Amino acid sequence: MANQPPPGFRHLPGYLNLEAQKALLDEIRTIVAAAPLYQPAMPRTGKPLSVRMTNCGSLGWVTDREHGYRYQPRHPLTNEPWPPIPQRLLNLWNTLADYPHEPEACLINFYSADAKMGLHQDKDEADLDAPVLSVSLGDTCLFRIGGTTREAGTGSFKLASGDVVVLGGTSRLAFHGVDRIYPGTSTLLKNGGRVNLTLRRVMKG
Ligand code: SIN
Ligand code: FE2
């Protein structure tokens, strides 16, 4: 990519093999059956996001028109506590995050063929020392990352199924987003699309 991401950024292509991807996806299916994907809305405007979301963990990231971006312990539609984070994701965190506290939140994003996510910073967490760890499953996407200001240049590269990304150090507050999905690039999800799992430490450790 033209601009290198800030220090602390790591892209681990194919970190999860096919077997691990399938096992993880099975666990995500169980979670989604209990905590259904829903379409969140932007703060103030109420404009729907193209990505559908749910969470697992003691806290989940949500957004709606009235109350904006935040973490909460319950699903906004079912009002049930989020299901727990699968142990294999906690193991991944313990291996890669180099951080003494576990994540409370795992955001589950589902991208259909035409979904995308605008450039943003992850900064709704009280603990910004912990990295953000993300796992891609299913169709390949074009991921964009820049610096810690909107004015900084950005670069883009593809994230494929099984890739893991770590936003640590300076890159923790890097602007990032998903420009597009490449439909038909993976057979992991029966009906196509992309799942992204984002593990975050929310409260100060
Ligand atoms: C996000 O920033 O929440 C998602 C990033 C991704 O889908 O890879
Ligand atoms: Fe993000």
Short mmCIF file of C-alpha atoms and ligand atoms in Angstrom, two decimals:
data_model
loop_
_atom_site.label_atom_id
_atom_site.label_comp_id
_atom_site.label_asym_id
_atom_site.label_seq_id
_atom_site.Cartn_x
_atom_site.Cartn_y
_atom_site.Cartn_z
CA MET A 1 0.00 0.00 0.00
CA ALA A 2 1.07 3.58 -0.66
CA ASN A 3 1.04 4.76 2.97
CA GLN A 4 2.36 2.44 5.65
CA PRO A 5 0.07 1.99 8.70
CA PRO A 6 1.32 3.47 12.01
CA PRO A 7 3.64 1.41 14.24
CA GLY A 8 1.95 -1.38 16.19
CA PHE A 9 -0.19 -2.45 13.26
CA ARG A 10 0.03 -6.11 12.32
CA HIS A 11 -1.59 -8.07 9.49
CA LEU A 12 -1.29 -11.85 9.87
CA PRO A 13 -2.52 -13.37 6.59
CA GLY A 14 -4.02 -16.85 6.90
CA TYR A 15 -3.38 -16.96 10.64
CA LEU A 16 -6.37 -19.32 11.07
CA ASN A 17 -6.37 -22.38 8.83
CA LEU A 18 -9.58 -23.63 7.23
CA GLU A 19 -10.33 -26.04 10.05
CA ALA A 20 -9.98 -23.27 12.66
CA GLN A 21 -12.11 -20.93 10.54
CA LYS A 22 -14.90 -23.52 10.31
CA ALA A 23 -14.81 -24.26 14.03
CA LEU A 24 -14.95 -20.56 14.83
CA LEU A 25 -17.77 -19.94 12.38
CA ASP A 26 -19.79 -22.74 13.98
CA GLU A 27 -19.47 -21.00 17.33
CA ILE A 28 -20.47 -17.67 15.78
CA ARG A 29 -23.57 -19.33 14.28
CA THR A 30 -24.62 -20.50 17.73
CA ILE A 31 -24.09 -17.00 19.10
CA VAL A 32 -26.09 -15.38 16.30
CA ALA A 33 -28.94 -17.84 16.87
CA ALA A 34 -29.21 -16.56 20.47
CA ALA A 35 -28.25 -12.93 19.80
CA PRO A 36 -29.58 -12.13 16.30
CA LEU A 37 -27.84 -9.79 13.88
CA TYR A 38 -29.61 -6.44 13.66
CA GLN A 39 -29.18 -3.28 11.66
CA PRO A 40 -27.72 -0.50 13.82
CA ALA A 41 -28.33 3.21 13.17
CA MET A 42 -25.99 6.20 13.17
CA PRO A 43 -26.18 8.64 16.07
CA ARG A 44 -28.45 11.69 15.47
CA THR A 45 -29.30 11.02 11.80
CA GLY A 46 -30.58 7.50 12.44
CA LYS A 47 -29.14 6.46 9.07
CA PRO A 48 -28.85 2.66 9.06
CA LEU A 49 -25.38 1.11 8.79
CA SER A 50 -24.98 -1.28 5.85
CA VAL A 51 -23.24 -3.75 8.17
CA ARG A 52 -25.43 -5.88 10.43
CA MET A 53 -24.13 -6.49 13.94
CA THR A 54 -24.35 -8.45 17.14
CA ASN A 55 -21.92 -9.12 19.98
CA CYS A 56 -20.64 -11.64 22.44
CA GLY A 57 -18.95 -10.89 25.75
CA SER A 58 -20.02 -9.12 28.94
CA LEU A 59 -20.20 -5.85 26.97
CA GLY A 60 -21.28 -5.26 23.39
CA TRP A 61 -20.82 -2.26 21.13
CA VAL A 62 -24.09 -0.75 19.90
CA THR A 63 -25.30 2.42 18.23
CA ASP A 64 -28.69 4.01 17.67
CA ARG A 65 -30.08 7.42 16.85
CA GLU A 66 -31.05 8.40 20.39
CA HIS A 67 -28.02 7.31 22.40
CA GLY A 68 -25.14 7.00 19.90
CA TYR A 69 -22.07 4.80 20.17
CA ARG A 70 -21.66 2.91 23.44
CA TYR A 71 -21.11 -0.40 25.17
CA GLN A 72 -23.91 -2.17 26.98
CA PRO A 73 -24.37 -5.60 28.60
CA ARG A 74 -27.56 -6.55 26.74
CA HIS A 75 -28.78 -7.06 23.19
CA PRO A 76 -30.87 -4.02 22.20
CA LEU A 77 -33.70 -6.09 20.67
CA THR A 78 -33.90 -9.18 22.87
CA ASN A 79 -32.72 -7.40 26.04
CA GLU A 80 -30.82 -10.61 26.89
CA PRO A 81 -27.18 -10.56 28.06
CA TRP A 82 -24.77 -11.16 25.16
CA PRO A 83 -23.52 -14.77 24.89
CA PRO A 84 -19.98 -15.34 26.21
CA ILE A 85 -16.90 -14.93 24.03
CA PRO A 86 -15.80 -18.37 22.72
CA GLN A 87 -12.68 -19.72 24.41
CA ARG A 88 -10.87 -20.03 21.07
CA LEU A 89 -11.15 -16.25 20.63
CA LEU A 90 -9.87 -15.63 24.16
CA ASN A 91 -6.97 -17.97 23.35
CA LEU A 92 -6.24 -15.94 20.22
CA TRP A 93 -6.24 -12.75 22.32
CA ASN A 94 -3.93 -14.32 24.90
CA THR A 95 -1.53 -15.38 22.17
CA LEU A 96 -1.47 -12.15 20.16
CA ALA A 97 -2.59 -9.18 22.24
CA ASP A 98 0.37 -9.01 24.64
CA TYR A 99 -1.97 -7.48 27.19
CA PRO A 100 -2.64 -8.61 30.79
CA HIS A 101 -6.45 -8.24 30.70
CA GLU A 102 -9.00 -10.11 28.63
CA PRO A 103 -11.42 -8.42 26.24
CA GLU A 104 -14.99 -7.92 27.49
CA ALA A 105 -16.35 -7.26 24.02
CA CYS A 106 -16.45 -9.08 20.72
CA LEU A 107 -18.30 -7.20 18.02
CA ILE A 108 -19.62 -9.45 15.24
CA ASN A 109 -20.01 -7.58 11.95
CA PHE A 110 -21.76 -9.17 8.97
CA TYR A 111 -21.10 -7.67 5.53
CA SER A 112 -23.34 -8.66 2.66
CA ALA A 113 -21.97 -8.16 -0.88
CA ASP A 114 -22.71 -4.43 -0.93
CA ALA A 115 -21.93 -3.51 2.68
CA LYS A 116 -19.04 -1.27 3.69
CA MET A 117 -17.78 0.65 6.68
CA GLY A 118 -16.66 4.26 6.55
CA LEU A 119 -13.32 5.45 7.91
CA HIS A 120 -13.46 5.73 11.71
CA GLN A 121 -11.41 5.40 14.89
CA ASP A 122 -12.22 2.85 17.61
CA LYS A 123 -12.32 5.14 20.63
CA ASP A 124 -15.39 4.24 22.67
CA GLU A 125 -13.22 2.19 25.05
CA ALA A 126 -11.90 3.51 28.38
CA ASP A 127 -8.80 1.37 27.93
CA LEU A 128 -6.88 2.55 24.87
CA ASP A 129 -3.70 0.72 25.92
CA ALA A 130 -5.09 -2.65 24.91
CA PRO A 131 -4.89 -3.49 21.20
CA VAL A 132 -7.91 -4.18 19.02
CA LEU A 133 -7.74 -7.64 17.50
CA SER A 134 -9.84 -8.55 14.48
CA VAL A 135 -10.52 -11.76 12.59
CA SER A 136 -11.88 -12.01 9.03
CA LEU A 137 -14.07 -14.91 7.87
CA GLY A 138 -15.67 -15.46 4.47
CA ASP A 139 -15.39 -13.16 1.48
CA THR A 140 -12.32 -11.00 1.00
CA CYS A 141 -12.63 -7.27 1.63
CA LEU A 142 -10.65 -4.16 0.80
CA PHE A 143 -9.50 -2.78 4.15
CA ARG A 144 -8.32 0.83 4.43
CA ILE A 145 -6.11 2.25 7.15
CA GLY A 146 -4.57 5.67 7.66
CA GLY A 147 -2.98 7.63 10.47
CA THR A 148 -4.36 8.99 13.71
CA THR A 149 -5.86 12.09 12.05
CA ARG A 150 -8.39 12.23 9.24
CA GLU A 151 -5.96 14.34 7.21
CA ALA A 152 -3.23 11.68 7.14
CA GLY A 153 -2.94 9.63 3.96
CA THR A 154 -4.44 6.15 3.83
CA GLY A 155 -3.59 2.93 2.10
CA SER A 156 -5.62 -0.19 1.39
CA PHE A 157 -5.07 -3.92 1.09
CA LYS A 158 -7.16 -7.06 1.01
CA LEU A 159 -8.19 -9.06 4.06
CA ALA A 160 -9.08 -12.68 3.34
CA SER A 161 -10.73 -15.42 5.39
CA GLY A 162 -8.53 -16.46 8.30
CA ASP A 163 -6.55 -13.20 8.37
CA VAL A 164 -5.99 -11.55 11.73
CA VAL A 165 -5.29 -7.84 12.21
CA VAL A 166 -3.90 -6.23 15.36
CA LEU A 167 -4.28 -2.51 15.97
CA GLY A 168 -1.80 -1.91 18.77
CA GLY A 169 0.54 0.89 19.81
CA THR A 170 0.13 4.04 17.71
CA SER A 171 -2.12 2.20 15.26
CA ARG A 172 -4.69 1.65 18.05
CA LEU A 173 -6.23 5.00 17.12
CA ALA A 174 -5.63 4.79 13.37
CA PHE A 175 -8.57 5.61 11.11
CA HIS A 176 -9.73 2.48 9.34
CA GLY A 177 -12.67 1.13 7.38
CA VAL A 178 -13.85 -1.35 4.78
CA ASP A 179 -14.18 -0.01 1.21
CA ARG A 180 -15.82 -3.02 -0.32
CA ILE A 181 -16.46 -6.76 -0.28
CA TYR A 182 -15.39 -9.06 -3.11
CA PRO A 183 -18.38 -11.42 -3.49
CA GLY A 184 -17.69 -15.06 -4.32
CA THR A 185 -14.09 -15.07 -3.05
CA SER A 186 -14.76 -17.60 -0.27
CA THR A 187 -16.99 -20.64 0.18
CA LEU A 188 -16.77 -20.59 4.00
CA LEU A 189 -20.17 -18.91 4.37
CA LYS A 190 -22.81 -20.91 2.56
CA ASN A 191 -24.58 -17.81 1.23
CA GLY A 192 -21.50 -15.61 0.88
CA GLY A 193 -20.62 -12.40 2.68
CA ARG A 194 -18.00 -11.53 5.24
CA VAL A 195 -17.92 -11.85 9.01
CA ASN A 196 -15.52 -9.71 11.02
CA LEU A 197 -14.94 -10.33 14.71
CA THR A 198 -13.41 -7.51 16.72
CA LEU A 199 -12.10 -8.18 20.22
CA ARG A 200 -11.74 -5.17 22.50
CA ARG A 201 -10.83 -4.45 26.07
CA VAL A 202 -13.35 -1.80 27.19
CA MET A 203 -12.83 -0.99 30.87
CA LYS A 204 -9.47 0.04 32.25
CA GLY A 205 -7.62 -3.10 33.38
C1 SIN B 1 -14.46 -2.40 12.32
O1 SIN B 1 -13.66 -1.50 12.21
O2 SIN B 1 -15.32 -2.45 13.24
C2 SIN B 1 -14.50 -3.54 11.33
C3 SIN B 1 -13.27 -3.70 10.53
C4 SIN B 1 -13.40 -4.86 9.60
O3 SIN B 1 -14.53 -5.23 9.24
O4 SIN B 1 -12.37 -5.43 9.19
FE FE2 B 2 -13.23 -0.21 13.82
#
